[in-house]
């Protein structure tokens, strides 16, 4: 009987452009696709609630796609090395193929798996695919690690493999006997309470097929105006591919290749397409930073921020921020978009994050943890790097003294208040002039719009002038 190869699907929940799967199918006998739900390996950070919802749907989609190829998905839960050791013994596997992860926890888990398999004389092969480039490939001319985005991307974008990604295999050789699998529904991924994710489900379709459709839709339309429109949250001008990328339902190489192909065929999208590809560069940059500086998951990249006097103030303020009840409409709209859809527009992420760390002076860890729990696209590297960027303590960060003013940001990027009206319906009847600053509106305007501050909509939870002065004083304290 031909010996089986286990293909481990962890951060790569797809069949196309999955080098580990393709290598197993092409070069070996029977293939056993496996997913380990691992919350036990050292340093693994349990998924947030929104990511669990996504994973539940994504695993089912992957299983159905595998079944269409004559295969199946074996699901186990526990420590990855222990689970694979058991499976290897059960099926007599002679190889384990996997896609490489780049977080510190993934690196540790892969090391432990490799050592276990080596002892058993089982081949362990690791493939790339979650990133465009392996972190070891992108170094400065003097062989150091990049910490600034622009030179990083100048070098990295020249090194990208632009060849056509591999399609999904049409058939996957099955073993004579399948090992047992836990039910996907038994992994404890369902939201509690069950109806919690209903609004999220209305917005998203997890899975590889849906990811490809979303890319096609984006390249057929919004990409053309991406450069100008991407900062305006009321428009659907961005790709919304982030959760599909986070779960590896589509490869970044597919995005790269398809965008370039469309750009070559249609001059009108060249500028938008190039800008879109540059955003993928930020995803690479975050992953490369975390890989090279694993400490950044808990420590600021700029050492002086170790001494920053983060406030330990009123937790009611953080709750107001989480619930979208700050009295600053653009922030409230963003935080409610996050809660209702599991996603928030990038511009509003920046404004809302700035408010937490600079106006409320809360530690960026607090915001990072909330986003981790509530984002369907929660990505360890992107989330940490972005929070450090906003907090001013990251490698190539926005300077701390640059504090977003939520009112002027709202007026600039949501002029007519379309986004605010969508997510903060109690302000829907406010005139454009006051939609971003209801607390400045005259009494008669408020009355006409049916708004009673402090009752139907909160008064601003802080005095921004004082908050700004406190933030700048805090910054000065670490400079001295
Ligand atoms: C405080 C904060 C936290 C964030 N947390 C996350 C997170 O957990 N997961 C996540 O994927 N992104 C995160 N981002 C980055 C960014 O907001 C999202 O990637 C983007 O909004 C996703 O929407 P999209 O797919 O429509 O992006 P598009 O504009 O269509 O961009 C295409 C892809 O490029 C990547 N990308 C775009 N912008 C960035 C960026 N600034 N940094 C890194 N990658 C980027 C994403 O993979 C995205 O899907 C965060 C940003 C901030 C300010």
GROMACS .gro file of N, CA and C in nm, residues 272-332:
model
  183
  272UNK      N    1  -0.468   5.276  -0.972
  272UNK     CA    2  -0.537   5.214  -0.859
  272UNK      C    3  -0.475   5.080  -0.824
  273UNK      N    4  -0.444   5.002  -0.928
  273UNK     CA    5  -0.385   4.868  -0.906
  273UNK      C    6  -0.251   4.878  -0.835
  274UNK      N    7  -0.169   4.975  -0.879
  274UNK     CA    8  -0.036   4.989  -0.818
  274UNK      C    9  -0.050   5.026  -0.670
  275UNK      N   10  -0.148   5.109  -0.640
  275UNK     CA   11  -0.167   5.150  -0.501
  275UNK      C   12  -0.215   5.032  -0.416
  276UNK      N   13  -0.301   4.953  -0.475
  276UNK     CA   14  -0.351   4.833  -0.406
  276UNK      C   15  -0.233   4.737  -0.375
  277UNK      N   16  -0.147   4.719  -0.472
  277UNK     CA   17  -0.032   4.628  -0.451
  277UNK      C   18   0.059   4.682  -0.341
  278UNK      N   19   0.070   4.813  -0.334
  278UNK     CA   20   0.152   4.874  -0.228
  278UNK      C   21   0.092   4.845  -0.090
  279UNK      N   22  -0.040   4.839  -0.081
  279UNK     CA   23  -0.102   4.806   0.049
  279UNK      C   24  -0.068   4.663   0.089
  280UNK      N   25  -0.060   4.575  -0.011
  280UNK     CA   26  -0.015   4.439   0.022
  280UNK      C   27   0.126   4.443   0.079
  281UNK      N   28   0.201   4.544   0.036
  281UNK     CA   29   0.336   4.563   0.090
  281UNK      C   30   0.334   4.588   0.239
  282UNK      N   31   0.232   4.660   0.288
  282UNK     CA   32   0.222   4.685   0.432
  282UNK      C   33   0.196   4.554   0.507
  283UNK      N   34   0.119   4.466   0.446
  283UNK     CA   35   0.096   4.335   0.508
  283UNK      C   36   0.228   4.258   0.519
  284UNK      N   37   0.307   4.263   0.412
  284UNK     CA   38   0.439   4.197   0.414
  284UNK      C   39   0.527   4.260   0.522
  285UNK      N   40   0.525   4.393   0.525
  285UNK     CA   41   0.612   4.465   0.617
  285UNK      C   42   0.582   4.427   0.762
  286UNK      N   43   0.451   4.422   0.795
  286UNK     CA   44   0.413   4.387   0.933
  286UNK      C   45   0.463   4.247   0.968
  287UNK      N   46   0.444   4.154   0.876
  287UNK     CA   47   0.486   4.015   0.904
  287UNK      C   48   0.638   4.007   0.917
  288UNK      N   49   0.708   4.081   0.831
  288UNK     CA   50   0.854   4.079   0.837
  288UNK      C   51   0.904   4.142   0.968
  289UNK      N   52   0.837   4.250   1.010
  289UNK     CA   53   0.877   4.314   1.136
  289UNK      C   54   0.861   4.216   1.253
  290UNK      N   55   0.744   4.153   1.260
  290UNK     CA   56   0.718   4.063   1.373
  290UNK      C   57   0.815   3.944   1.371
  291UNK      N   58   0.844   3.896   1.250
  291UNK     CA   59   0.937   3.785   1.239
  291UNK      C   60   1.077   3.826   1.288
  292UNK      N   61   1.119   3.945   1.249
  292UNK     CA   62   1.254   3.990   1.284
  292UNK      C   63   1.265   4.045   1.426
  293UNK      N   64   1.152   4.097   1.477
  293UNK     CA   65   1.153   4.157   1.611
  293UNK      C   66   1.037   4.097   1.693
  294UNK      N   67   1.046   3.968   1.727
  294UNK     CA   68   0.931   3.901   1.790
  294UNK      C   69   0.887   3.966   1.921
  295UNK      N   70   0.977   4.040   1.982
  295UNK     CA   71   0.942   4.109   2.107
  295UNK      C   72   0.832   4.212   2.089
  296UNK      N   73   0.813   4.257   1.966
  296UNK     CA   74   0.717   4.366   1.944
  296UNK      C   75   0.574   4.323   1.976
  297UNK      N   76   0.550   4.193   1.992
  297UNK     CA   77   0.414   4.152   2.027
  297UNK      C   78   0.374   4.209   2.163
  298UNK      N   79   0.472   4.234   2.249
  298UNK     CA   80   0.435   4.291   2.378
  298UNK      C   81   0.510   4.420   2.411
  299UNK      N   82   0.622   4.446   2.342
  299UNK     CA   83   0.704   4.563   2.376
  299UNK      C   84   0.706   4.664   2.262
  300UNK      N   85   0.715   4.793   2.297
  300UNK     CA   86   0.722   4.893   2.191
  300UNK      C   87   0.852   4.879   2.112
  301UNK      N   88   0.843   4.904   1.981
  301UNK     CA   89   0.965   4.899   1.900
  301UNK      C   90   1.060   5.011   1.941
  302UNK      N   91   1.003   5.127   1.977
  302UNK     CA   92   1.087   5.239   2.024
  302UNK      C   93   1.101   5.229   2.175
  303UNK      N   94   1.222   5.202   2.216
  303UNK     CA   95   1.244   5.168   2.358
  303UNK      C   96   1.198   5.276   2.455
  304UNK      N   97   1.210   5.404   2.412
  304UNK     CA   98   1.175   5.512   2.504
  304UNK      C   99   1.029   5.499   2.549
  305UNK      N  100   0.945   5.431   2.468
  305UNK     CA  101   0.803   5.418   2.503
  305UNK      C  102   0.780   5.317   2.617
  306UNK      N  103   0.886   5.246   2.656
  306UNK     CA  104   0.874   5.160   2.775
  306UNK      C  105   0.838   5.243   2.897
  307UNK      N  106   0.878   5.371   2.892
  307UNK     CA  107   0.855   5.458   3.009
  307UNK      C  108   0.730   5.543   2.991
  308UNK      N  109   0.656   5.521   2.885
  308UNK     CA  110   0.541   5.609   2.858
  308UNK      C  111   0.435   5.593   2.966
  309UNK      N  112   0.386   5.705   3.021
  309UNK     CA  113   0.288   5.694   3.132
  309UNK      C  114   0.146   5.667   3.080
  310UNK      N  115   0.125   5.546   3.028
  310UNK     CA  116  -0.010   5.513   2.982
  310UNK      C  117  -0.106   5.528   3.099
  311UNK      N  118  -0.222   5.583   3.073
  311UNK     CA  119  -0.317   5.610   3.181
  311UNK      C  120  -0.375   5.481   3.237
  312UNK      N  121  -0.410   5.484   3.361
  312UNK     CA  122  -0.483   5.372   3.419
  312UNK      C  123  -0.615   5.427   3.465
  313UNK      N  124  -0.671   5.511   3.379
  313UNK     CA  125  -0.785   5.592   3.419
  313UNK      C  126  -0.915   5.516   3.422
  314UNK      N  127  -1.018   5.588   3.390
  314UNK     CA  128  -1.155   5.546   3.404
  314UNK      C  129  -1.191   5.438   3.301
  315UNK      N  130  -1.222   5.319   3.346
  315UNK     CA  131  -1.251   5.213   3.249
  315UNK      C  132  -1.386   5.235   3.181
  316UNK      N  133  -1.471   5.320   3.240
  316UNK     CA  134  -1.597   5.354   3.172
  316UNK      C  135  -1.569   5.416   3.035
  317UNK      N  136  -1.457   5.491   3.027
  317UNK     CA  137  -1.425   5.556   2.900
  317UNK      C  138  -1.391   5.451   2.793
  318UNK      N  139  -1.318   5.348   2.835
  318UNK     CA  140  -1.284   5.242   2.738
  318UNK      C  141  -1.410   5.168   2.696
  319UNK      N  142  -1.499   5.144   2.790
  319UNK     CA  143  -1.625   5.077   2.752
  319UNK      C  144  -1.704   5.162   2.654
  320UNK      N  145  -1.703   5.294   2.677
  320UNK     CA  146  -1.774   5.383   2.583
  320UNK      C  147  -1.711   5.373   2.444
  321UNK      N  148  -1.579   5.364   2.441
  321UNK     CA  149  -1.507   5.350   2.313
  321UNK      C  150  -1.546   5.218   2.246
  322UNK      N  151  -1.544   5.110   2.325
  322UNK     CA  152  -1.575   4.978   2.267
  322UNK      C  153  -1.717   4.974   2.211
  323UNK      N  154  -1.808   5.041   2.278
  323UNK     CA  155  -1.949   5.033   2.238
  323UNK      C  156  -1.988   5.139   2.135
  324UNK      N  157  -1.896   5.228   2.101
  324UNK     CA  158  -1.932   5.335   2.008
  324UNK      C  159  -2.023   5.436   2.073
  325UNK      N  160  -1.986   5.480   2.194
  325UNK     CA  161  -2.067   5.577   2.269
  325UNK      C  162  -1.978   5.689   2.322
  326UNK      N  163  -1.888   5.739   2.236
  326UNK     CA  164  -1.793   5.839   2.284
  326UNK      C  165  -1.845   5.981   2.268
  327UNK      N  166  -1.948   5.999   2.185
  327UNK     CA  167  -1.994   6.134   2.155
  327UNK      C  168  -1.917   6.197   2.039
  328UNK      N  169  -1.823   6.121   1.980
  328UNK     CA  170  -1.753   6.165   1.858
  328UNK      C  171  -1.802   6.075   1.745
  329UNK      N  172  -1.888   6.129   1.657
  329UNK     CA  173  -1.963   6.043   1.565
  329UNK      C  174  -1.878   5.951   1.477
  330UNK      N  175  -1.765   5.998   1.424
  330UNK     CA  176  -1.689   5.911   1.332
  330UNK      C  177  -1.633   5.790   1.408
  331UNK      N  178  -1.593   5.814   1.534
  331UNK     CA  179  -1.540   5.703   1.615
  331UNK      C  180  -1.653   5.607   1.649
  332UNK      N  181  -1.766   5.662   1.688
  332UNK     CA  182  -1.879   5.575   1.724
  332UNK      C  183  -1.925   5.494   1.603
   0.00000   0.00000   0.00000
